[in-house]
XYZ file of N, CA and C in Angstrom:
834
model
N 14.295 -24.177 -84.352
C 13.277 -24.117 -83.302
C 13.209 -22.698 -82.780
N 12.057 -22.261 -82.688
C 11.898 -20.899 -82.191
C 12.018 -20.879 -80.675
N 12.453 -19.811 -80.147
C 12.658 -19.673 -78.700
C 11.803 -18.541 -78.169
N 11.464 -18.700 -76.931
C 10.646 -17.663 -76.302
C 11.470 -16.418 -76.143
N 10.870 -15.278 -76.419
C 11.619 -14.043 -76.292
C 11.946 -13.740 -74.845
N 13.174 -13.265 -74.646
C 13.574 -12.865 -73.310
C 14.134 -13.980 -72.495
N 14.238 -15.183 -72.917
C 14.776 -16.285 -72.137
C 15.860 -16.965 -72.928
N 17.171 -16.901 -72.487
C 18.315 -17.500 -73.160
C 18.686 -18.779 -72.434
N 18.489 -19.970 -73.057
C 18.801 -21.237 -72.367
C 20.256 -21.362 -71.988
N 21.143 -20.682 -72.727
C 22.559 -20.786 -72.394
C 22.901 -20.061 -71.092
N 22.032 -19.161 -70.677
C 22.300 -18.401 -69.455
C 21.466 -18.882 -68.260
N 20.745 -20.021 -68.455
C 19.819 -20.470 -67.418
C 20.525 -20.774 -66.118
N 21.741 -21.375 -66.222
C 22.454 -21.740 -64.993
C 22.935 -20.529 -64.221
N 23.004 -19.397 -64.890
C 23.498 -18.199 -64.227
C 22.365 -17.321 -63.659
N 21.120 -17.759 -63.863
C 19.999 -16.938 -63.398
C 19.854 -17.062 -61.873
N 19.558 -15.933 -61.275
C 19.285 -15.966 -59.829
C 17.851 -16.418 -59.605
N 17.663 -17.219 -58.593
C 16.336 -17.783 -58.304
C 15.823 -17.182 -56.995
N 14.652 -16.619 -57.038
C 14.042 -16.056 -55.828
C 13.445 -17.181 -54.984
N 13.861 -17.324 -53.743
C 13.346 -18.440 -52.927
C 11.872 -18.231 -52.588
N 11.191 -19.351 -52.299
C 9.798 -19.282 -51.862
C 9.719 -18.658 -50.475
N 8.627 -17.972 -50.206
C 8.481 -17.413 -48.851
C 8.515 -18.519 -47.801
N 9.153 -18.199 -46.682
C 9.264 -19.192 -45.609
C 7.890 -19.476 -45.019
N 7.594 -20.727 -44.789
C 6.310 -21.122 -44.192
C 6.436 -21.355 -42.702
N 7.636 -21.143 -42.161
C 7.818 -21.367 -40.726
C 7.938 -22.841 -40.416
N 7.906 -23.126 -39.102
C 8.051 -24.511 -38.665
C 6.764 -25.270 -38.940
N 6.895 -26.439 -39.522
C 5.731 -27.265 -39.824
C 5.375 -28.070 -38.584
N 4.151 -27.920 -38.141
C 3.711 -28.649 -36.949
C 2.512 -29.502 -37.282
N 2.355 -30.554 -36.523
C 1.225 -31.447 -36.711
C 0.057 -30.934 -35.885
N -0.945 -30.404 -36.566
C -2.099 -29.851 -35.853
C -3.246 -30.842 -35.776
N -3.039 -32.016 -36.237
C -4.117 -32.997 -36.242
C -4.337 -33.636 -34.883
N -3.286 -33.740 -34.056
C -3.398 -34.402 -32.755
C -3.274 -33.354 -31.663
N -4.324 -33.100 -30.852
C -4.236 -32.080 -29.798
C -3.273 -32.496 -28.690
N -2.539 -31.491 -28.189
C -1.599 -31.755 -27.100
C -2.363 -31.694 -25.781
N -2.342 -32.740 -24.970
C -3.103 -32.728 -23.712
C -2.517 -31.719 -22.732
N -3.370 -31.060 -21.932
C -2.861 -30.105 -20.934
C -2.094 -30.841 -19.843
N -1.177 -30.126 -19.180
C -0.442 -30.775 -18.092
C -1.394 -31.157 -16.965
N -1.104 -32.226 -16.263
C -1.997 -32.638 -15.168
C -2.029 -31.587 -14.070
N -3.185 -31.398 -13.392
C -3.269 -30.399 -12.317
C -2.350 -30.750 -11.158
N -1.818 -29.705 -10.545
C -0.923 -29.892 -9.402
C -1.654 -29.514 -8.125
N -1.667 -30.404 -7.176
C -2.270 -30.111 -5.881
C -1.296 -29.285 -5.056
N -1.741 -28.080 -4.666
C -0.892 -27.178 -3.892
C -1.438 -27.100 -2.474
N -0.575 -27.299 -1.517
C -0.967 -27.207 -0.114
C -0.439 -25.899 0.457
N -1.356 -25.076 0.986
C -0.976 -23.815 1.616
C -1.187 -23.951 3.121
N -0.137 -23.742 3.876
C -0.197 -23.877 5.330
C -0.487 -22.523 5.973
N -1.676 -22.385 6.544
C -2.062 -21.191 7.286
C -1.899 -21.451 8.781
N -1.895 -20.382 9.584
C -1.790 -20.586 11.034
C -2.930 -21.467 11.542
N -2.604 -22.383 12.427
C -3.600 -23.267 13.026
C -3.824 -22.851 14.475
N -4.976 -22.273 14.742
C -5.304 -21.832 16.103
C -6.710 -22.289 16.458
N -6.872 -22.772 17.656
C -8.195 -23.141 18.150
C -8.952 -21.876 18.567
N -10.261 -21.843 18.373
C -11.033 -20.621 18.669
C -11.382 -20.475 20.150
N -10.364 -20.459 21.001
C -10.606 -20.377 22.448
C -11.312 -19.079 22.833
N -10.858 -17.977 22.274
C -11.425 -16.674 22.644
C -12.863 -16.555 22.137
N -13.098 -16.991 20.910
C -14.446 -16.896 20.334
C -15.467 -17.598 21.214
N -15.160 -18.826 21.599
C -16.125 -19.592 22.386
C -16.147 -19.162 23.846
N -15.053 -18.592 24.341
C -15.077 -18.019 25.695
C -16.017 -16.822 25.739
N -15.931 -15.957 24.723
C -16.841 -14.810 24.650
C -18.291 -15.269 24.515
N -18.493 -16.306 23.726
C -19.843 -16.836 23.537
C -20.402 -17.365 24.862
N -19.588 -18.133 25.591
C -20.034 -18.706 26.869
C -20.322 -17.605 27.889
N -19.422 -16.621 27.981
C -19.625 -15.511 28.928
C -20.926 -14.775 28.621
N -21.192 -14.552 27.337
C -22.409 -13.833 26.945
C -23.662 -14.643 27.274
N -23.607 -15.945 27.030
C -24.750 -16.810 27.357
C -24.976 -16.852 28.865
N -23.895 -16.931 29.646
C -24.026 -16.918 31.108
C -24.623 -15.598 31.594
N -24.192 -14.502 30.984
C -24.744 -13.194 31.364
C -26.240 -13.147 31.086
N -26.646 -13.707 29.951
C -28.080 -13.732 29.647
C -28.827 -14.626 30.634
N -28.191 -15.726 31.027
C -28.799 -16.587 32.041
C -29.032 -15.841 33.343
N -28.067 -15.009 33.741
C -28.239 -14.195 34.954
C -29.339 -13.152 34.773
N -29.448 -12.608 33.558
C -30.538 -11.666 33.294
C -31.897 -12.326 33.529
N -32.060 -13.520 32.972
C -33.328 -14.244 33.114
C -33.571 -14.626 34.572
N -32.507 -15.089 35.245
C -32.638 -15.531 36.636
C -33.047 -14.384 37.562
N -32.386 -13.232 37.412
C -32.731 -12.097 38.284
C -34.136 -11.580 38.003
N -34.547 -11.704 36.757
C -35.909 -11.264 36.441
C -36.936 -12.198 37.084
N -36.604 -13.490 37.140
C -37.504 -14.450 37.786
C -37.549 -14.223 39.295
N -36.368 -14.017 39.901
C -36.287 -13.906 41.361
C -36.752 -12.541 41.853
N -36.263 -11.477 41.211
C -36.518 -10.118 41.715
C -37.555 -9.353 40.895
N -38.057 -9.995 39.858
C -39.031 -9.358 38.976
C -38.446 -8.140 38.263
N -37.117 -8.145 38.104
C -36.433 -7.081 37.369
C -35.126 -7.640 36.827
N -34.787 -7.263 35.623
C -33.515 -7.687 35.017
C -32.402 -6.838 35.617
N -31.776 -7.377 36.678
C -30.757 -6.617 37.392
C -29.540 -6.327 36.512
N -29.166 -7.294 35.679
C -27.986 -7.124 34.823
C -28.184 -5.958 33.856
N -29.353 -5.909 33.236
C -29.632 -4.809 32.307
C -29.767 -3.489 33.048
N -30.350 -3.547 34.243
C -30.564 -2.318 35.016
C -29.254 -1.626 35.352
N -28.217 -2.411 35.614
C -26.930 -1.802 35.994
C -25.926 -1.778 34.843
N -26.258 -2.423 33.692
C -25.248 -2.555 32.656
C -25.584 -2.050 31.277
N -26.859 -1.864 30.957
C -27.188 -1.441 29.596
C -26.811 0.026 29.372
N -26.765 0.409 28.112
C -26.406 1.793 27.798
C -27.567 2.720 28.099
N -27.359 3.566 29.102
C -28.326 4.607 29.455
C -27.545 5.912 29.514
N -27.838 6.826 28.629
C -27.035 8.049 28.493
C -26.933 8.848 29.781
N -28.054 9.014 30.468
C -28.031 9.825 31.691
C -27.132 9.199 32.750
N -27.132 7.872 32.843
C -26.276 7.192 33.819
C -24.801 7.344 33.454
N -24.498 7.275 32.169
C -23.106 7.458 31.729
C -22.650 8.877 32.032
N -23.505 9.845 31.800
C -23.161 11.240 32.082
C -22.907 11.468 33.570
N -23.504 10.633 34.409
C -23.296 10.745 35.857
C -22.059 9.986 36.332
N -21.333 9.364 35.404
C -20.083 8.714 35.775
C -20.072 7.207 35.699
N -21.162 6.571 35.290
C -21.202 5.109 35.187
C -20.609 4.677 33.834
N -19.296 4.830 33.733
C -18.617 4.636 32.448
C -18.574 3.178 32.011
N -18.758 2.231 32.947
C -18.750 0.826 32.554
C -19.877 0.514 31.569
N -20.890 1.372 31.551
C -22.011 1.165 30.628
C -21.614 1.373 29.163
N -20.399 1.817 28.919
C -19.891 1.905 27.544
C -19.317 0.571 27.073
N -19.197 -0.398 27.995
C -18.636 -1.711 27.658
C -19.618 -2.842 27.941
N -20.269 -2.812 29.103
C -21.117 -3.937 29.520
C -22.281 -4.248 28.577
N -22.821 -3.290 27.814
C -23.918 -3.659 26.903
C -23.535 -4.728 25.888
N -22.238 -4.881 25.608
C -21.789 -5.879 24.633
C -22.201 -7.287 25.063
N -22.330 -7.519 26.374
C -22.590 -8.863 26.890
C -24.046 -9.073 27.319
N -24.905 -8.099 27.096
C -26.298 -8.181 27.532
C -27.241 -8.216 26.332
N -28.401 -8.882 26.517
C -29.361 -9.001 25.415
C -30.785 -8.873 25.919
N -31.671 -8.524 24.987
C -33.046 -8.247 25.361
C -34.003 -9.401 25.199
N -33.610 -10.454 24.481
C -34.505 -11.594 24.279
C -33.694 -12.800 23.820
N -34.356 -13.955 23.826
C -33.696 -15.184 23.378
C -33.346 -15.101 21.895
N -34.235 -14.522 21.102
C -33.964 -14.353 19.673
C -32.783 -13.416 19.456
N -32.717 -12.364 20.251
C -31.640 -11.380 20.160
C -30.281 -12.038 20.392
N -30.139 -12.747 21.502
C -28.859 -13.386 21.805
C -28.590 -14.542 20.845
N -29.645 -15.240 20.432
C -29.457 -16.360 19.510
C -28.867 -15.915 18.187
N -29.384 -14.830 17.636
C -28.876 -14.319 16.365
C -27.422 -13.874 16.501
N -27.124 -13.113 17.563
C -25.765 -12.589 17.730
C -24.746 -13.691 18.007
N -25.125 -14.674 18.817
C -24.175 -15.745 19.134
C -23.979 -16.692 17.947
N -24.998 -16.838 17.125
C -24.814 -17.616 15.895
C -23.812 -16.918 14.980
N -23.937 -15.598 14.869
C -22.989 -14.828 14.053
C -21.578 -14.932 14.619
N -21.445 -14.885 15.956
C -20.122 -15.034 16.574
C -19.558 -16.419 16.298
N -20.410 -17.433 16.350
C -19.987 -18.810 16.065
C -19.487 -18.952 14.628
N -20.089 -18.239 13.693
C -19.687 -18.322 12.282
C -18.434 -17.493 12.008
N -18.419 -16.246 12.461
C -17.331 -15.323 12.121
C -16.114 -15.479 13.021
N -16.352 -15.742 14.304
C -15.270 -15.721 15.278
C -14.126 -16.686 15.018
N -14.388 -17.996 14.891
C -13.286 -18.949 14.718
C -12.410 -18.659 13.511
N -13.031 -18.248 12.402
C -12.254 -17.930 11.198
C -11.307 -16.764 11.443
N -11.850 -15.689 11.989
C -11.022 -14.503 12.221
C -9.967 -14.762 13.288
N -10.320 -15.484 14.333
C -9.344 -15.769 15.389
C -8.181 -16.592 14.846
N -8.474 -17.502 13.927
C -7.414 -18.312 13.324
C -6.404 -17.442 12.592
N -6.882 -16.460 11.848
C -5.987 -15.636 11.041
C -5.390 -14.469 11.827
N -6.141 -13.909 12.769
C -5.669 -12.745 13.532
C -4.785 -13.141 14.706
N -5.143 -14.209 15.400
C -4.494 -14.556 16.660
C -5.464 -14.351 17.812
N -5.185 -14.977 18.955
C -6.127 -14.972 20.073
C -6.327 -13.575 20.658
N -5.222 -12.949 21.094
C -5.343 -11.633 21.726
C -5.786 -10.581 20.725
N -5.320 -10.703 19.492
C -5.717 -9.745 18.462
C -7.233 -9.817 18.223
N -7.752 -11.039 18.179
C -9.193 -11.189 17.971
C -9.979 -10.621 19.154
N -9.496 -10.872 20.365
C -10.173 -10.340 21.554
C -10.234 -8.814 21.504
N -9.118 -8.182 21.158
C -9.091 -6.718 21.079
C -9.998 -6.211 19.964
N -9.980 -6.893 18.829
C -10.861 -6.516 17.718
C -12.322 -6.539 18.160
N -12.710 -7.587 18.847
C -14.097 -7.747 19.306
C -14.473 -6.656 20.300
N -13.628 -6.446 21.294
C -13.956 -5.510 22.366
C -13.924 -4.055 21.898
N -12.907 -3.686 21.116
C -12.807 -2.290 20.662
C -13.932 -1.966 19.678
N -14.270 -2.915 18.806
C -15.402 -2.693 17.896
C -16.696 -2.539 18.683
N -16.889 -3.417 19.678
C -18.086 -3.321 20.508
C -18.158 -2.004 21.256
N -17.025 -1.582 21.815
C -16.956 -0.301 22.518
C -17.281 0.853 21.573
N -16.725 0.802 20.370
C -16.990 1.856 19.389
C -18.459 1.953 19.035
N -19.122 0.797 18.936
C -20.548 0.810 18.645
C -21.363 1.442 19.762
N -21.014 1.118 21.014
C -21.727 1.709 22.155
C -21.488 3.219 22.199
N -20.257 3.647 21.913
C -19.950 5.085 21.914
C -20.779 5.809 20.852
N -20.859 5.250 19.652
C -21.671 5.883 18.605
C -23.130 5.994 19.039
N -23.632 4.941 19.669
C -24.999 4.979 20.170
C -25.153 6.053 21.245
N -24.156 6.168 22.115
C -24.187 7.139 23.209
C -24.227 8.576 22.699
N -23.443 8.862 21.664
C -23.347 10.249 21.210
C -24.416 10.615 20.176
N -25.093 9.604 19.593
C -25.998 9.898 18.482
C -27.458 9.532 18.731
N -27.746 8.849 19.834
C -29.141 8.556 20.155
C -29.324 8.457 21.664
N -30.466 8.902 22.137
C -30.756 8.860 23.572
C -31.377 7.538 24.006
N -31.763 6.705 23.060
C -32.456 5.465 23.406
C -31.527 4.494 24.131
N -31.979 3.866 25.214
C -31.180 2.822 25.865
C -30.957 1.659 24.894
N -29.828 0.988 25.029
C -29.550 -0.125 24.123
C -28.626 -1.138 24.784
N -28.627 -2.342 24.227
C -27.751 -3.414 24.687
C -27.649 -4.447 23.573
N -26.617 -5.273 23.627
C -26.463 -6.321 22.621
C -25.062 -6.395 22.056
N -24.681 -7.609 21.644
C -23.350 -7.850 21.084
C -23.254 -7.478 19.614
N -24.341 -6.977 19.041
C -24.311 -6.671 17.607
C -23.296 -5.587 17.270
N -22.943 -4.733 18.243
C -21.888 -3.745 17.994
C -20.581 -4.455 17.640
N -20.235 -5.475 18.430
C -19.012 -6.240 18.168
C -19.160 -7.115 16.929
N -20.356 -7.676 16.716
C -20.585 -8.542 15.557
C -20.406 -7.758 14.263
N -20.899 -6.524 14.221
C -20.694 -5.702 13.027
C -19.214 -5.377 12.845
N -18.473 -5.257 13.950
C -17.026 -5.090 13.841
C -16.373 -6.292 13.189
N -16.821 -7.498 13.567
C -16.287 -8.719 12.954
C -16.664 -8.789 11.481
N -17.869 -8.353 11.155
C -18.309 -8.359 9.758
C -17.436 -7.428 8.921
N -17.171 -6.230 9.457
C -16.279 -5.305 8.754
C -14.877 -5.858 8.625
N -14.387 -6.499 9.683
C -13.046 -7.092 9.650
C -12.964 -8.193 8.603
N -14.007 -9.005 8.513
C -14.031 -10.088 7.532
C -13.995 -9.537 6.114
N -14.728 -8.448 5.884
C -14.739 -7.840 4.559
C -13.385 -7.292 4.159
N -12.737 -6.561 5.054
C -11.417 -5.998 4.755
C -10.386 -7.111 4.603
N -10.481 -8.137 5.433
C -9.550 -9.262 5.329
C -9.665 -9.929 3.960
N -10.895 -10.149 3.502
C -11.096 -10.756 2.183
C -10.537 -9.858 1.083
N -10.774 -8.562 1.185
C -10.283 -7.610 0.177
C -8.754 -7.579 0.140
N -8.127 -7.534 1.305
C -6.668 -7.427 1.373
C -5.946 -8.712 0.996
N -6.655 -9.829 0.953
C -6.004 -11.117 0.694
C -6.540 -11.794 -0.566
N -6.992 -10.996 -1.523
C -7.522 -11.556 -2.766
C -6.468 -12.316 -3.554
N -5.219 -11.861 -3.477
C -4.173 -12.528 -4.259
C -3.860 -13.916 -3.719
N -4.216 -14.181 -2.462
C -3.991 -15.501 -1.875
C -5.231 -16.375 -2.027
N -6.414 -15.819 -1.731
C -7.641 -16.607 -1.750
C -8.384 -16.527 -3.080
N -8.022 -15.568 -3.931
C -8.580 -15.489 -5.272
C -10.088 -15.339 -5.313
N -10.732 -16.185 -6.132
C -12.179 -16.103 -6.347
C -12.948 -16.281 -5.048
N -12.443 -17.123 -4.169
C -13.101 -17.346 -2.880
C -13.218 -16.041 -2.089
N -12.171 -15.227 -2.110
C -12.190 -13.951 -1.389
C -13.190 -12.988 -2.013
N -13.246 -12.948 -3.337
C -14.171 -12.027 -4.003
C -15.630 -12.417 -3.735
N -15.913 -13.714 -3.727
C -17.269 -14.164 -3.403
C -17.625 -13.811 -1.963
N -16.672 -14.024 -1.057
C -16.908 -13.703 0.352
C -17.160 -12.212 0.535
N -16.404 -11.395 -0.178
C -16.550 -9.941 -0.061
C -17.935 -9.491 -0.517
N -18.401 -10.029 -1.635
C -19.748 -9.682 -2.119
C -20.816 -10.105 -1.110
N -20.640 -11.296 -0.557
C -21.602 -11.798 0.422
C -21.640 -10.923 1.669
N -20.474 -10.493 2.139
C -20.391 -9.656 3.343
C -21.049 -8.305 3.106
N -20.801 -7.714 1.949
C -21.423 -6.422 1.620
C -22.945 -6.567 1.600
N -23.434 -7.644 0.995
C -24.884 -7.867 0.939
C -25.477 -8.023 2.338
N -24.793 -8.791 3.195
C -25.279 -9.005 4.565
C -25.331 -7.683 5.322
N -24.275 -6.872 5.185
C -24.228 -5.585 5.892
C -25.354 -4.669 5.424
N -25.565 -4.594 4.115
C -26.621 -3.721 3.577
C -27.992 -4.176 4.070
N -28.242 -5.485 4.013
C -29.538 -6.015 4.464
C -29.765 -5.696 5.937
N -28.726 -5.864 6.752
C -28.869 -5.610 8.186
C -29.085 -4.132 8.484
N -28.450 -3.262 7.719
C -28.689 -1.830 7.929
C -30.108 -1.442 7.507
N -30.629 -2.096 6.481
C -32.018 -1.832 6.084
C -32.973 -2.316 7.171
N -32.707 -3.519 7.696
C -33.519 -4.033 8.806
C -33.406 -3.107 10.012
N -32.209 -2.522 10.186
C -31.972 -1.637 11.321
C -32.769 -0.348 11.286
N -33.428 -0.068 10.160
C -34.294 1.112 10.088
C -35.605 0.897 10.832
N -35.860 -0.363 11.209
C -37.081 -0.667 11.958
C -36.991 -0.099 13.370
N -38.121 0.199 13.995
C -38.111 0.706 15.377
C -37.493 -0.310 16.336
N -36.762 0.198 17.320
C -36.186 -0.662 18.344
C -34.818 -1.215 18.010
N -34.276 -0.884 16.843
C -32.942 -1.358 16.450
C -32.011 -0.160 16.354
N -30.841 -0.299 16.963
C -29.893 0.818 17.070
C -28.868 0.747 15.938
N -29.196 1.378 14.816
C -28.290 1.346 13.665
C -27.010 2.138 13.914
N -27.075 3.174 14.769
C -25.860 3.927 15.072
C -24.833 3.034 15.762
N -25.309 2.166 16.636
C -24.405 1.228 17.306
C -23.763 0.289 16.294
N -24.555 -0.184 15.342
C -24.019 -1.058 14.296
C -22.963 -0.326 13.468
N -23.249 0.937 13.149
C -22.315 1.730 12.353
C -20.982 1.908 13.077
N -21.032 2.224 14.367
C -19.798 2.397 15.128
C -18.976 1.127 15.196
N -19.644 -0.010 15.427
C -18.930 -1.278 15.460
C -18.295 -1.613 14.123
N -19.048 -1.379 13.049
C -18.532 -1.649 11.703
C -17.295 -0.813 11.416
N -17.345 0.473 11.753
C -16.194 1.356 11.526
C -14.977 0.858 12.298
N -15.190 0.451 13.547
C -14.078 -0.063 14.338
C -13.412 -1.259 13.685
N -14.210 -2.233 13.247
C -13.652 -3.418 12.604
C -12.955 -3.113 11.294
N -13.535 -2.200 10.511
C -12.933 -1.818 9.229
C -11.570 -1.167 9.423
N -11.499 -0.196 10.321
C -10.257 0.571 10.506
C -9.153 -0.306 11.079
N -9.469 -1.064 12.119
C -8.449 -1.917 12.743
C -7.880 -2.902 11.735
N -8.750 -3.526 10.950
C -8.289 -4.560 10.019
C -7.578 -3.964 8.816
N -8.037 -2.810 8.348
C -7.386 -2.196 7.186
C -5.938 -1.821 7.495
N -5.704 -1.275 8.673
C -4.360 -0.807 9.014
C -3.526 -1.837 9.778
N -4.171 -2.775 10.447
C -3.397 -3.708 11.261
C -3.696 -5.167 11.056
N -4.724 -5.469 10.252
C -5.124 -6.860 10.055
C -4.140 -7.636 9.197
N -4.204 -8.964 9.245
C -3.241 -9.793 8.517
C -3.365 -9.670 7.000
N -2.212 -9.589 6.344
C -2.115 -9.631 4.885
C -1.097 -10.717 4.562
N -1.555 -11.794 3.942
C -0.705 -12.962 3.756
C -0.003 -12.948 2.399
N 1.236 -13.436 2.404
C 1.968 -13.732 1.179
C 2.380 -15.198 1.232
N 2.548 -15.797 0.059
C 2.906 -17.207 -0.009
C 4.403 -17.349 -0.223
N 5.041 -18.143 0.606
C 6.471 -18.412 0.497
C 6.684 -19.914 0.411
N 7.896 -20.306 0.007
C 8.211 -21.723 -0.117
C 8.173 -22.147 -1.566
N 8.144 -23.445 -1.813
C 8.152 -23.984 -3.174
C 7.027 -24.995 -3.323
N 6.514 -25.095 -4.559
C 5.434 -26.035 -4.839
C 5.880 -27.470 -4.575
N 4.972 -28.338 -4.115
C 3.538 -28.089 -3.905
C 3.185 -27.615 -2.492
N 4.180 -27.371 -1.643
C 3.910 -26.926 -0.270
C 4.285 -25.459 -0.113
N 3.305 -24.633 0.212
C 3.541 -23.205 0.394
C 3.162 -22.800 1.814
N 3.818 -21.773 2.299
C 3.574 -21.269 3.646
C 2.971 -19.869 3.547
N 1.868 -19.645 4.254
C 1.246 -18.318 4.291
C 1.880 -17.512 5.416
N 2.502 -16.390 5.053
C 3.200 -15.549 6.028
C 2.525 -14.186 6.106
N 2.270 -13.726 7.321
C 1.618 -12.431 7.525
C 2.631 -11.304 7.360
N 2.345 -10.387 6.414
C 3.233 -9.240 6.198
C 3.152 -8.230 7.340
N 1.996 -8.155 7.986
C 1.807 -7.178 9.059
C 2.421 -7.699 10.359
N 2.896 -6.784 11.186
C 3.507 -7.149 12.462
C 2.515 -6.924 13.603
N 2.826 -7.504 14.758
C 1.992 -7.289 15.946
C 1.961 -5.815 16.327
N 3.087 -5.132 16.120
C 3.154 -3.705 16.452
C 2.171 -2.903 15.603
N 2.049 -3.248 14.326
C 1.104 -2.542 13.459
C -0.333 -2.742 13.938
N -0.639 -3.967 14.354
C -1.989 -4.229 14.855
C -2.255 -3.449 16.139
N -1.294 -3.435 17.045
C -1.461 -2.725 18.320
C -1.651 -1.231 18.080
N -0.866 -0.666 17.157
C -0.990 0.765 16.856
C -2.365 1.069 16.264
N -2.803 0.254 15.299
C -4.111 0.474 14.668
C -5.233 0.358 15.694
N -5.138 -0.643 16.561
C -6.173 -0.841 17.578
C -6.152 0.287 18.602
N -4.948 0.692 19.009
C -4.818 1.764 19.996
C -5.371 3.082 19.497
N -5.083 3.415 18.243
C -5.586 4.675 17.678
C -7.111 4.636 17.554
N -7.641 3.485 17.138
C -9.099 3.347 17.025
C -9.767 3.478 18.391
N -9.193 2.829 19.395
C -9.725 2.919 20.757
C -9.673 4.360 21.267
N -8.561 5.030 21.013
C -8.414 6.420 21.449
C -9.445 7.321 20.774
N -9.682 7.098 19.497
C -10.674 7.890 18.762
C -12.055 7.772 19.402
N -12.487 6.545 19.681
C -13.801 6.347 20.292
C -13.846 6.922 21.709
N -12.757 6.748 22.463
C -12.712 7.263 23.836
C -12.803 8.785 23.852
N -12.130 9.438 22.911
C -12.179 10.905 22.844
C -13.569 11.401 22.460
N -14.243 10.661 21.580
C -15.621 11.028 21.235
C -16.512 10.997 22.476
N -16.388 9.907 23.238
C -17.203 9.788 24.451
C -16.843 10.872 25.461
N -15.540 11.124 25.633
C -15.092 12.132 26.603
C -15.587 13.522 26.225
N -15.623 13.814 24.931
C -16.081 15.132 24.486
C -17.530 15.372 24.889
N -18.361 14.334 24.792
C -19.771 14.479 25.165
C -19.929 14.565 26.682
N -19.113 13.774 27.410
C -19.257 13.715 28.869
C -18.721 14.974 29.539
N -17.552 15.436 29.095
C -16.852 16.495 29.836
C -16.950 17.877 29.205
N -17.400 17.968 27.971
C -17.507 19.268 27.306
C -18.974 19.576 27.013
N -19.305 20.838 26.892
C -20.698 21.211 26.593
C -21.027 20.980 25.123
N -20.953 19.698 24.713
C -21.204 19.334 23.315
C -22.344 18.316 23.287
N -23.234 18.453 22.319
C -24.307 17.473 22.145
C -24.586 17.305 20.662
N -24.659 16.047 20.205
C -24.964 15.761 18.807
C -26.390 15.260 18.632
N -27.132 15.205 19.724
C -28.496 14.667 19.665
C -29.502 15.817 19.606
């Protein structure tokens, strides 16, 4: 019998055999593995009632009621006459006019729009900031808006929109700083806030609207919240987590104090020094 060349049957048992390449672990790909069931996670945030928000709202509505009443009785809006922003009166020493315009309004539509905005923004921010922190945020932002109006325009003005723009800025920074906690919800809120601010500034180009006041209020809210506003981290174990504020009360007080000082120095420079930006 002839044999194939190069192959000796007597040596077959001594031949080395090259193993087949490894195919790895064999898995059954025919049946899909179901995803794990969703886990409900509860995050505990501070629970605070919006006492300050609604107190400010009530005070502002009462002030407007007095405006209407004095106009009916005396044929002049006494509240606006002694409280609205009038540059010449401020230069003569009536410094309360840098604060009182926050609580005065020119029409029912004017106060209605601003108080609706306070009703929407206030309770949310007060819950996360705290009662006194929210009060300071509102007042310092409002003051900053009046100061900007005082130094940049001669037109008399009044309205809570200075403080409302501060709340809008605070809401935007809060959403930005807490994206890791609120996720997609924060990003949607941030886009919405930017759109609202841009639209309002465009509307503010119309005659009779004080955009400088809005700008000052917005800056106040942005700065205070960026440096002193709450930044939450999640602690605890699933499914119950606790939201803890990384920022301290001292940080908020410092941020608010510096912002207040900045606006006060701007006003003082115009009042006491031979400086004019108008």
